[in-house]
mmCIF file with all atom_site columns, C-alpha atoms in Angstrom:
data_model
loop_
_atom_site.group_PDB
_atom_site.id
_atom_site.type_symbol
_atom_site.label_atom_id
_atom_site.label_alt_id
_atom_site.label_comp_id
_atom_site.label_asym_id
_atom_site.label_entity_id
_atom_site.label_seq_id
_atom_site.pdbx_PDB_ins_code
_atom_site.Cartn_x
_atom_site.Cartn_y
_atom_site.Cartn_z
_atom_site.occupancy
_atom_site.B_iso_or_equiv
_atom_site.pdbx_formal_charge
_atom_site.auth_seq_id
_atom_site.auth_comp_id
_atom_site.auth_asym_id
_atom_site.auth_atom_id
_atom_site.pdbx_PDB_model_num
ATOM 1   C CA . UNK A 1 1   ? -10.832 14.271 -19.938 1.00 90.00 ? 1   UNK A CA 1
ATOM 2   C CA . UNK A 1 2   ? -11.719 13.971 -16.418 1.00 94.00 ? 2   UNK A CA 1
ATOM 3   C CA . UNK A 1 3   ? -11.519 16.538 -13.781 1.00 96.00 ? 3   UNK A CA 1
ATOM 4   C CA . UNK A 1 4   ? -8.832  16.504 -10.300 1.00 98.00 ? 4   UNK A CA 1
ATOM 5   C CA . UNK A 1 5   ? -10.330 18.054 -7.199  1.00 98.00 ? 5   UNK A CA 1
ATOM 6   C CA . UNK A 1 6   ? -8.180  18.220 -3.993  1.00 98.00 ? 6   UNK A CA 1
ATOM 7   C CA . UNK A 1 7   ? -10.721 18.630 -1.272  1.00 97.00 ? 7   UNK A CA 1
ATOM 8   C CA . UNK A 1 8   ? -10.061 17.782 2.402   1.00 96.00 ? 8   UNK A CA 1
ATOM 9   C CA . UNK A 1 9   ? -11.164 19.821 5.693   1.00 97.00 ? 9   UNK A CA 1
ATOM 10  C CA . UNK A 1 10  ? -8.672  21.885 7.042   1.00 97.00 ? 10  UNK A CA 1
ATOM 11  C CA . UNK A 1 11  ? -8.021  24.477 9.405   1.00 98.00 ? 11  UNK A CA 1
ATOM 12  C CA . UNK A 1 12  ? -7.758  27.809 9.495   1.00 98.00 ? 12  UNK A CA 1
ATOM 13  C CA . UNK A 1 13  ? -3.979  27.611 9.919   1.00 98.00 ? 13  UNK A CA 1
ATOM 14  C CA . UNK A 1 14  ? -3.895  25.300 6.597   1.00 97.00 ? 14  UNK A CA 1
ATOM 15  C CA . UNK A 1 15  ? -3.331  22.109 7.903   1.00 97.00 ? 15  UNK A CA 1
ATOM 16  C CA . UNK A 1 16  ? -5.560  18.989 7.336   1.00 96.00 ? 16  UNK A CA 1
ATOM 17  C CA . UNK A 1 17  ? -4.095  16.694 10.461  1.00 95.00 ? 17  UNK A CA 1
ATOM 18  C CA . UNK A 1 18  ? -2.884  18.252 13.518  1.00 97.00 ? 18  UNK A CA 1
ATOM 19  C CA . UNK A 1 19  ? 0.719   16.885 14.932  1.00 96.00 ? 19  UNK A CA 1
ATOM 20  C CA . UNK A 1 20  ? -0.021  13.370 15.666  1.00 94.00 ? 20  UNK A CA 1
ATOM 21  C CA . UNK A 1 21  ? -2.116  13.147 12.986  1.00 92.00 ? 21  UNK A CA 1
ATOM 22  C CA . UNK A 1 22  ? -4.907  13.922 15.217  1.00 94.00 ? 22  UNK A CA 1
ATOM 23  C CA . UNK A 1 23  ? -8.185  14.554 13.460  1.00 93.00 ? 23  UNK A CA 1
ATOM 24  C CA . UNK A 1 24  ? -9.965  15.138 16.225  1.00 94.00 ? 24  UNK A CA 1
ATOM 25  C CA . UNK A 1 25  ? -10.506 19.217 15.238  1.00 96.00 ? 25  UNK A CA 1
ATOM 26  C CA . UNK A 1 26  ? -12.922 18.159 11.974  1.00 95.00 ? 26  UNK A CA 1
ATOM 27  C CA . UNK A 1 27  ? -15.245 16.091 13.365  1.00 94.00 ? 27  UNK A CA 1
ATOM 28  C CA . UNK A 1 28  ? -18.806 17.241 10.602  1.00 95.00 ? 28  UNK A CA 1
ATOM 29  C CA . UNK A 1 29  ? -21.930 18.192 11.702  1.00 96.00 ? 29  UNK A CA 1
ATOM 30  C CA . UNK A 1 30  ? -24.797 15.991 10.219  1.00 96.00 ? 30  UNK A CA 1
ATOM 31  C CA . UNK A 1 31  ? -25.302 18.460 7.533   1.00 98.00 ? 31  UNK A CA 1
ATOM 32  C CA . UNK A 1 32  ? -21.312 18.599 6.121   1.00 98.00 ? 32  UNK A CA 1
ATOM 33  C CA . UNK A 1 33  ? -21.255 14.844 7.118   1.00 96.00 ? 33  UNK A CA 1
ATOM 34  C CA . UNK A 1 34  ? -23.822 13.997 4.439   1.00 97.00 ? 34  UNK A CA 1
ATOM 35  C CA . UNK A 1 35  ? -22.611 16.442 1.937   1.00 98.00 ? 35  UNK A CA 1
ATOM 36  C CA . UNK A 1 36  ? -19.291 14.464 2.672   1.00 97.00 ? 36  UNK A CA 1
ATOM 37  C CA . UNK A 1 37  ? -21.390 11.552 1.932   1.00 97.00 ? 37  UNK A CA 1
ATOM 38  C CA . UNK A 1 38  ? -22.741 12.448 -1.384  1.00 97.00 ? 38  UNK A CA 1
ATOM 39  C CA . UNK A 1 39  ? -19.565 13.934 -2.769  1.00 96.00 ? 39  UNK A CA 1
ATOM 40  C CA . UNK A 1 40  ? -18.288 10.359 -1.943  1.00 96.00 ? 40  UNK A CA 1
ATOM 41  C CA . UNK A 1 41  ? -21.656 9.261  -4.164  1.00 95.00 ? 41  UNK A CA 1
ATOM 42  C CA . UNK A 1 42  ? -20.853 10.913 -7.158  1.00 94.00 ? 42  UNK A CA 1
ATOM 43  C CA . UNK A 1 43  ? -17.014 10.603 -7.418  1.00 96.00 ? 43  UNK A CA 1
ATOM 44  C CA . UNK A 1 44  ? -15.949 8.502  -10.782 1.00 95.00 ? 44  UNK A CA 1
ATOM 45  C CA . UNK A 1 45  ? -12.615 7.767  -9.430  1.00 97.00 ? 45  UNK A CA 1
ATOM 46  C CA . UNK A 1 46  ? -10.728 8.093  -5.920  1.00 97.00 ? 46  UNK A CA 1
ATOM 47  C CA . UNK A 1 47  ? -7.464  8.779  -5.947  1.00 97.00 ? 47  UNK A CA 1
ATOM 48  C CA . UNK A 1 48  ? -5.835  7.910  -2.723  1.00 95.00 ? 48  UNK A CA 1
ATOM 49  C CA . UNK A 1 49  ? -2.408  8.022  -0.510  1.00 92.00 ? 49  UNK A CA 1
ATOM 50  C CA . UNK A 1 50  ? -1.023  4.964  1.652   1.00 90.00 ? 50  UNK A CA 1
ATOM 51  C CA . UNK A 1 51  ? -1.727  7.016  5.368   1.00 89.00 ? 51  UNK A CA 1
ATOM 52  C CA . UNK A 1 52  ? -5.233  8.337  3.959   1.00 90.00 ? 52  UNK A CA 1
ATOM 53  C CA . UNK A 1 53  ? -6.353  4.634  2.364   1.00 91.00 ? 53  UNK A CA 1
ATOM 54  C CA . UNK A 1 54  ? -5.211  3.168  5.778   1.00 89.00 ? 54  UNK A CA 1
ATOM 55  C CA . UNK A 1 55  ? -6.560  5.482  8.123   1.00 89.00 ? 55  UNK A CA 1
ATOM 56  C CA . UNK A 1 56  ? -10.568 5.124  5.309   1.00 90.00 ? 56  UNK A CA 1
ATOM 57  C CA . UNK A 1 57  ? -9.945  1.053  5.165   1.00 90.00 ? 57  UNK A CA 1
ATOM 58  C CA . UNK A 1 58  ? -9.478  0.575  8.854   1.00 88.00 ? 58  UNK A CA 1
ATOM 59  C CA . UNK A 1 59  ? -13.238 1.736  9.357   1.00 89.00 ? 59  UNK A CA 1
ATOM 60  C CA . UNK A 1 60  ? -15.287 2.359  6.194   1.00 91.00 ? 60  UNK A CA 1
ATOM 61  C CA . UNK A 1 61  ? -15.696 -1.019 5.315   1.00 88.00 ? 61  UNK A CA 1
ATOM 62  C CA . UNK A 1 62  ? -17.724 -2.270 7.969   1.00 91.00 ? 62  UNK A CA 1
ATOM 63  C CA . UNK A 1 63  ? -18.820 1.010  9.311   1.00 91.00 ? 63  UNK A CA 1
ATOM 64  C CA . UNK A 1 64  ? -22.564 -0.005 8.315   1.00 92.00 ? 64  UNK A CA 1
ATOM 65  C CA . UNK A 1 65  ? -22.515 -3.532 10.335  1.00 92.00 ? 65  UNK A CA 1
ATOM 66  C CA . UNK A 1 66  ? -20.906 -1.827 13.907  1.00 92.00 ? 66  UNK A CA 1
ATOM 67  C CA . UNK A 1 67  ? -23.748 -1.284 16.463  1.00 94.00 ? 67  UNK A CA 1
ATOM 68  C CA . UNK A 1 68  ? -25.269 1.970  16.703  1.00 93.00 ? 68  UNK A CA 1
ATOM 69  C CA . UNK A 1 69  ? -24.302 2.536  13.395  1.00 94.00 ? 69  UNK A CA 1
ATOM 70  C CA . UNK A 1 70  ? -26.656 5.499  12.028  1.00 95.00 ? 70  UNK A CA 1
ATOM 71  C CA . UNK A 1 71  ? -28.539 5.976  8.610   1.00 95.00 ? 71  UNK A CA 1
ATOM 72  C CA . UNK A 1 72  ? -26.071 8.434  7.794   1.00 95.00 ? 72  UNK A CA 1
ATOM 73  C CA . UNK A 1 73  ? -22.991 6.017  8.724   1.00 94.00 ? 73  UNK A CA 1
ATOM 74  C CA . UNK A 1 74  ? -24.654 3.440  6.525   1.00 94.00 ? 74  UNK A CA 1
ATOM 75  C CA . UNK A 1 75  ? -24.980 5.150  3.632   1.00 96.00 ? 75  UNK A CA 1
ATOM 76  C CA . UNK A 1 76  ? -21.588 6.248  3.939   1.00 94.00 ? 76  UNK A CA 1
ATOM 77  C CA . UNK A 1 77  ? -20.019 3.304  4.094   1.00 96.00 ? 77  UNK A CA 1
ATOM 78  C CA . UNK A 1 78  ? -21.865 1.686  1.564   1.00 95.00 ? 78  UNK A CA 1
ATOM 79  C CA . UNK A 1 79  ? -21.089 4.541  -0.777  1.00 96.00 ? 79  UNK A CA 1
ATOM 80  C CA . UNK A 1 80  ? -17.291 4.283  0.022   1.00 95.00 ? 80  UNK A CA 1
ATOM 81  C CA . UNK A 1 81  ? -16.819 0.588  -1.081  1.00 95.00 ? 81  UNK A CA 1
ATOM 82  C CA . UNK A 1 82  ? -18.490 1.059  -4.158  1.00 94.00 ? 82  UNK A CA 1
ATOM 83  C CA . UNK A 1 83  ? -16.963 4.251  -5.347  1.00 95.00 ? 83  UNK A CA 1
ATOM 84  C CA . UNK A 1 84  ? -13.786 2.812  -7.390  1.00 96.00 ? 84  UNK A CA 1
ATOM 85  C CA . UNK A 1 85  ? -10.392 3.389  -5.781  1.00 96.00 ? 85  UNK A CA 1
ATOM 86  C CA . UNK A 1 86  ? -7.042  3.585  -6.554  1.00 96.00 ? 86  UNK A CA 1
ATOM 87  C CA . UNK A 1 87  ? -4.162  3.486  -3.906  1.00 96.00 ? 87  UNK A CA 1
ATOM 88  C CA . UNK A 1 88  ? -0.790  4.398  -4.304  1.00 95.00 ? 88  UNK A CA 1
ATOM 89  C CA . UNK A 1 89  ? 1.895   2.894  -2.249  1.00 92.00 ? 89  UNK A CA 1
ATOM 90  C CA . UNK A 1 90  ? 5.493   2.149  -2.427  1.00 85.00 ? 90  UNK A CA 1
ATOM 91  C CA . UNK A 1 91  ? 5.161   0.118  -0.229  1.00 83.00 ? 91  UNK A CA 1
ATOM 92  C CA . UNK A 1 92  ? 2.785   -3.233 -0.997  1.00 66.00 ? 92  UNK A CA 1
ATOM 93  C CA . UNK A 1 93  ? 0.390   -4.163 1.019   1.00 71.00 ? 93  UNK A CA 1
ATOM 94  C CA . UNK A 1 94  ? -3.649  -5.298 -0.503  1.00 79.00 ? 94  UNK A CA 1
ATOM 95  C CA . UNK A 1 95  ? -6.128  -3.509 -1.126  1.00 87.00 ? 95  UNK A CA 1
ATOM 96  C CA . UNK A 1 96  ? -10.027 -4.436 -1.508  1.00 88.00 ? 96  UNK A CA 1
ATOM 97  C CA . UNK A 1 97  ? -13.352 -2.719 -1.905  1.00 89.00 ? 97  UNK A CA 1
ATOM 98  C CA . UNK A 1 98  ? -13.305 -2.220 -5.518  1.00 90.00 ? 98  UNK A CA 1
ATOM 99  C CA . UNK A 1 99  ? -10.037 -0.798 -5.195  1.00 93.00 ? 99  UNK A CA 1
ATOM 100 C CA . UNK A 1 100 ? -6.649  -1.128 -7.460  1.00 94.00 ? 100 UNK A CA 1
ATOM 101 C CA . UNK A 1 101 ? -2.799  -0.917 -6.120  1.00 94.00 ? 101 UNK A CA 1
ATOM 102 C CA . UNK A 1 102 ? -0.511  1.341  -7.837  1.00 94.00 ? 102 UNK A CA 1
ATOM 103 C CA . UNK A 1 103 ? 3.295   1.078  -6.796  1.00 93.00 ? 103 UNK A CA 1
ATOM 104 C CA . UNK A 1 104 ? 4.599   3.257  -9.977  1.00 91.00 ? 104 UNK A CA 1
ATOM 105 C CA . UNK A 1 105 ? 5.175   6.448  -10.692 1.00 95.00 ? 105 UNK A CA 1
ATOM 106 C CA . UNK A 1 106 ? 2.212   8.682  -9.375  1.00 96.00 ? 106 UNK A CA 1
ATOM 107 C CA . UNK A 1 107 ? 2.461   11.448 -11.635 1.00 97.00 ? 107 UNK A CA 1
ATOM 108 C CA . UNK A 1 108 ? 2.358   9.290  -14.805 1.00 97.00 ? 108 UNK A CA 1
ATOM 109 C CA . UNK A 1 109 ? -0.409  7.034  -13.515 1.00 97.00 ? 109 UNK A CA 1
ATOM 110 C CA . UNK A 1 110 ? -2.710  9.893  -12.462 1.00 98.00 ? 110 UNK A CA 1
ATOM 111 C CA . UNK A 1 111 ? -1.841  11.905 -16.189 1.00 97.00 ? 111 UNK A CA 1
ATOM 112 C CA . UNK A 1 112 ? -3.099  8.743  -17.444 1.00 96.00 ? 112 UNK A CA 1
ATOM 113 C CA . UNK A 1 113 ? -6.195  8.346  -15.409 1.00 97.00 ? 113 UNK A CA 1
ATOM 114 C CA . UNK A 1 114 ? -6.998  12.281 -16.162 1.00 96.00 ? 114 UNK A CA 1
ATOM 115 C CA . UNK A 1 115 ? -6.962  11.581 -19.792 1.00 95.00 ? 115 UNK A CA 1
ATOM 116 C CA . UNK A 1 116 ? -9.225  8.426  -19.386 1.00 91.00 ? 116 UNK A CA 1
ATOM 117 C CA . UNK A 1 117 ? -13.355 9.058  -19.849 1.00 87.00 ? 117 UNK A CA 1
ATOM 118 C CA . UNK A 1 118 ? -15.851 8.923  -16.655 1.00 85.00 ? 118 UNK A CA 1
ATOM 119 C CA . UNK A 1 119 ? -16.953 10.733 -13.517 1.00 88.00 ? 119 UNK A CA 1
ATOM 120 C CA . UNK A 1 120 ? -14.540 13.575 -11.359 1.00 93.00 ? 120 UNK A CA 1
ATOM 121 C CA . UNK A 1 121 ? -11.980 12.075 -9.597  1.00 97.00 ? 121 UNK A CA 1
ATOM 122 C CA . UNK A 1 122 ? -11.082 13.129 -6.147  1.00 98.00 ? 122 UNK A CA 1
ATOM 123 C CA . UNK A 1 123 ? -7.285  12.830 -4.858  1.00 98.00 ? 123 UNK A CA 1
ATOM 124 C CA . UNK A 1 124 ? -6.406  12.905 -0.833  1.00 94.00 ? 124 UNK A CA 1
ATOM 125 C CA . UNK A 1 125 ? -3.274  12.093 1.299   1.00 89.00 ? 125 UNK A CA 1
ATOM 126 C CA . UNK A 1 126 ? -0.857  14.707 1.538   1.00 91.00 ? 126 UNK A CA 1
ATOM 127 C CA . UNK A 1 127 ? 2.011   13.524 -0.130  1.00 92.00 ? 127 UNK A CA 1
ATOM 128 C CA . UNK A 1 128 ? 0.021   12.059 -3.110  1.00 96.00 ? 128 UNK A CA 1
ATOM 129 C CA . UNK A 1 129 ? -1.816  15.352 -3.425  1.00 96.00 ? 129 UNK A CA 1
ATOM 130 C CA . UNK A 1 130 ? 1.569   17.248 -2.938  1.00 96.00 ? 130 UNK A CA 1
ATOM 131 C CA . UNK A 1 131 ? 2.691   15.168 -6.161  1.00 96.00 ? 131 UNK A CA 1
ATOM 132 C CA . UNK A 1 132 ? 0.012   16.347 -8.029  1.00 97.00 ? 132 UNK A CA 1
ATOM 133 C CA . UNK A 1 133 ? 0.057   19.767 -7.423  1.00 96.00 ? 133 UNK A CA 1
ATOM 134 C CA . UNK A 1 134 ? 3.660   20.142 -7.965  1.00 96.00 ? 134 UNK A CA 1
ATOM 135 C CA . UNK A 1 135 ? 2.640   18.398 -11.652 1.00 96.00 ? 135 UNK A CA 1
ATOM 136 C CA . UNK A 1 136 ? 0.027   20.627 -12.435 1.00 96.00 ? 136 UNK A CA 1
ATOM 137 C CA . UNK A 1 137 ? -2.596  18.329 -12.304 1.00 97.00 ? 137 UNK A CA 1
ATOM 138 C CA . UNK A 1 138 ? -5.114  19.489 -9.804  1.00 97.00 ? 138 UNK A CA 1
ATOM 139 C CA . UNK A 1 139 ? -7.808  20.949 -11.241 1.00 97.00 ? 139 UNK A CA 1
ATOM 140 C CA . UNK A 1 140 ? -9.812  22.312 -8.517  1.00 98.00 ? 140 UNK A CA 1
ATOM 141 C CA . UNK A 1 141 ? -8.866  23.052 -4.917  1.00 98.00 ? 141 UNK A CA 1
ATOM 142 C CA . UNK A 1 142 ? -11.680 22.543 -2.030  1.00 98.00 ? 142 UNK A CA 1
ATOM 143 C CA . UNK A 1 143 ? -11.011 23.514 1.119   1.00 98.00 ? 143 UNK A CA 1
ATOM 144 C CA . UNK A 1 144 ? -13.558 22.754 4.129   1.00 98.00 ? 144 UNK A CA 1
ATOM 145 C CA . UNK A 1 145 ? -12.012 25.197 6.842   1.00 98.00 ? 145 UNK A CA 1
ATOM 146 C CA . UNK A 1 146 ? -13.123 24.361 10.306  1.00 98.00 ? 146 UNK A CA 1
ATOM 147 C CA . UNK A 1 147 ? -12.901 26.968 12.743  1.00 98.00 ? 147 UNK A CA 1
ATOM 148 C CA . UNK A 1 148 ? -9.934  26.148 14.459  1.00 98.00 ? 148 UNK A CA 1
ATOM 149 C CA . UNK A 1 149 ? -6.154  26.876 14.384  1.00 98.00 ? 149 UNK A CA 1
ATOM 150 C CA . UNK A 1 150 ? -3.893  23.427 15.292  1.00 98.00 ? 150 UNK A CA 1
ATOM 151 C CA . UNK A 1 151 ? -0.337  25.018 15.228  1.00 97.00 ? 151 UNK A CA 1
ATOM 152 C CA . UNK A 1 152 ? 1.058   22.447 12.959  1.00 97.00 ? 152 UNK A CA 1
ATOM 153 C CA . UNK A 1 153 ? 0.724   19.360 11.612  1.00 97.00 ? 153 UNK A CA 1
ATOM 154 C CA . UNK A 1 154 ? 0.159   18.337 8.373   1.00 96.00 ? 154 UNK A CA 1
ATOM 155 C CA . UNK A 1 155 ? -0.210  21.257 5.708   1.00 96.00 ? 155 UNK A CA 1
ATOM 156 C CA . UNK A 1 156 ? -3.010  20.900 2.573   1.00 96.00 ? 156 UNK A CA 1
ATOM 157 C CA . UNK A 1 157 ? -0.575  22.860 0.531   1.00 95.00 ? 157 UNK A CA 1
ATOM 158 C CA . UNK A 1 158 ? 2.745   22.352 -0.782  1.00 93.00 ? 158 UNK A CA 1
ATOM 159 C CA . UNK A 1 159 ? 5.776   24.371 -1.453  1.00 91.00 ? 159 UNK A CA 1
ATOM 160 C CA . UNK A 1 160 ? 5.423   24.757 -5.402  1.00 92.00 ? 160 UNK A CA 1
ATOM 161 C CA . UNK A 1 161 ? 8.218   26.221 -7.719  1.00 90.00 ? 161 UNK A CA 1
ATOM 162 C CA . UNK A 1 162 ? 5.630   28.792 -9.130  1.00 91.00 ? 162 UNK A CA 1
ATOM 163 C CA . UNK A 1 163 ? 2.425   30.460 -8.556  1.00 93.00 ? 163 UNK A CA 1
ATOM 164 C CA . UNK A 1 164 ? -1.227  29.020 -9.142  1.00 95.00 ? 164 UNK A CA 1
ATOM 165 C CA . UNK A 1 165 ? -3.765  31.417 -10.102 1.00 96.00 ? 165 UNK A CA 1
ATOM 166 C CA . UNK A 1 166 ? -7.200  30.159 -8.806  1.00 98.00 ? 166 UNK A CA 1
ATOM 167 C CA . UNK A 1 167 ? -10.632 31.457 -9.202  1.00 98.00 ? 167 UNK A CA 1
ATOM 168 C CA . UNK A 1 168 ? -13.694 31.170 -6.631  1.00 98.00 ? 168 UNK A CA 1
ATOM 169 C CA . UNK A 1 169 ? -16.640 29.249 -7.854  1.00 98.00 ? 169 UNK A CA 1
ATOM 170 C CA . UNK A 1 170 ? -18.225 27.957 -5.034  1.00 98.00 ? 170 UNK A CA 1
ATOM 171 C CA . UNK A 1 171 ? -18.814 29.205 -1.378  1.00 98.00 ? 171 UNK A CA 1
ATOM 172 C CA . UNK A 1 172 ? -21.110 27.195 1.403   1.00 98.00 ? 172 UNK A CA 1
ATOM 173 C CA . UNK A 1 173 ? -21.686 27.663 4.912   1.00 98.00 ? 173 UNK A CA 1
ATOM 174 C CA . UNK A 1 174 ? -21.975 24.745 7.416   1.00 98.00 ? 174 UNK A CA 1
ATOM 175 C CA . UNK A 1 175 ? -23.050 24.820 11.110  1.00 98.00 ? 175 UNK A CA 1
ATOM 176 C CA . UNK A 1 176 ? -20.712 25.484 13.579  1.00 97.00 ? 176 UNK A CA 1
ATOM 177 C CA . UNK A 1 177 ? -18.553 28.232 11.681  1.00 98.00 ? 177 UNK A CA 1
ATOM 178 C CA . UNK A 1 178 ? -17.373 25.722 8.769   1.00 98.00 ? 178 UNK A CA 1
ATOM 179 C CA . UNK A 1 179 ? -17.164 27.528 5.428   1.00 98.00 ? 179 UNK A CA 1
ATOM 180 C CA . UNK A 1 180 ? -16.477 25.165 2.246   1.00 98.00 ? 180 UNK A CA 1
ATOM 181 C CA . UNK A 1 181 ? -14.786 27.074 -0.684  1.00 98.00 ? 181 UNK A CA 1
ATOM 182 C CA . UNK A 1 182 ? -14.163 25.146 -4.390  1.00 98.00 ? 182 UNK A CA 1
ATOM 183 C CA . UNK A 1 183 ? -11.285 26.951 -6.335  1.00 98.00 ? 183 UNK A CA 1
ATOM 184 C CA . UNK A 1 184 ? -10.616 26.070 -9.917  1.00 98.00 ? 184 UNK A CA 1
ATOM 185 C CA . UNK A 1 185 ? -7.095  26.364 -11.582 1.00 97.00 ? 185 UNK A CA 1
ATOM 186 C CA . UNK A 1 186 ? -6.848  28.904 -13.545 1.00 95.00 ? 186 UNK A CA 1
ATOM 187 C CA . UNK A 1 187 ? -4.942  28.075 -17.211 1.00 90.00 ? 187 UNK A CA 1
#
């Protein structure tokens, strides 16, 4: 059975876009940028929402041929279209870089996927996530707080009928005040 992690960078405040979906607050230092990287190295499976896959597809995929493109960006984008995807969207549109399109239920698909064999998968977008939680699916929650409150936006959490007991197993500090913790769901 494969693992669920929820991990995006957030703010203080709890929210992973400002209003506007301005991202402009979360910008990594070199060090959290290639821990980024390698998390996006050794994921089996990505599970992502229509607004996160087309905010990723609209630069990943030729990140490494742009000019000025560093090492770092390279490897990142070269990482990113070969870790497997799956997108899930209502609303069709295509999809490439070893990616698959999933217009059905969410909840069933990604039950499905968590029973399947192979590496962690990692789930981001909001609403998707949101889905997931509200199932009881997630297993792990990781949270890369920047130091910085936005006032709104859009929220990593969601409001859930009942409570979710978590407990700490990872802490890491990152320049510039950024402090990653992992959570795992307690059952």
């Amino acid at each position: 059975m494969r693992n669920l992690t929820f991990g995006m960078n957030v703010s203080v405040d709890g929210y992973i876009a400002a209003p506007g979906d301005d991202l402009g607050w979360s910008v990594p230092s070199d060090e959290l940028f290639q821990w980024w990287s390698d998390r996006v190295g050794a994921t089996g499976l990505a599970l992502y929402g229509r607004k996160l896959w087309e905010t990723m597809s609209s630069h990943w995929p030729t990140a490494d041929q742009q000019p000025g493109a560093t090492p770092a960006d390279i490897q990142f984008a070269r990482r990113w279209r070969d870790m497997p995807k799956v997108v899930f969207s209502s609303t069709p549109s295509t999809v490439d870089w070893n990616t698959r399109l999933v217009t059905g239920d969410a909840v069933t698909e990604i039950t499905r996927l968590k029973a399947d064999d192979g590496g962690f998968m990692d789930i981001g977008g909001a609403t998707l996530a949101a889905a997931a939680m509200r199932a009881g699916l997630i297993d792990e929650y990781m949270m890369v707080r920047h130091p910085v409150l936005v006032g709104g936006g859009t929220p990593f959490f969601t409001a859930l009928d009942n409570w979710v007991n978590l407990n700490l197993v990872e802490t890491r500090k990152f320049p510039d005040g950024v402090v990653m913790t992992r959570y795992q769901t307690r059952r």
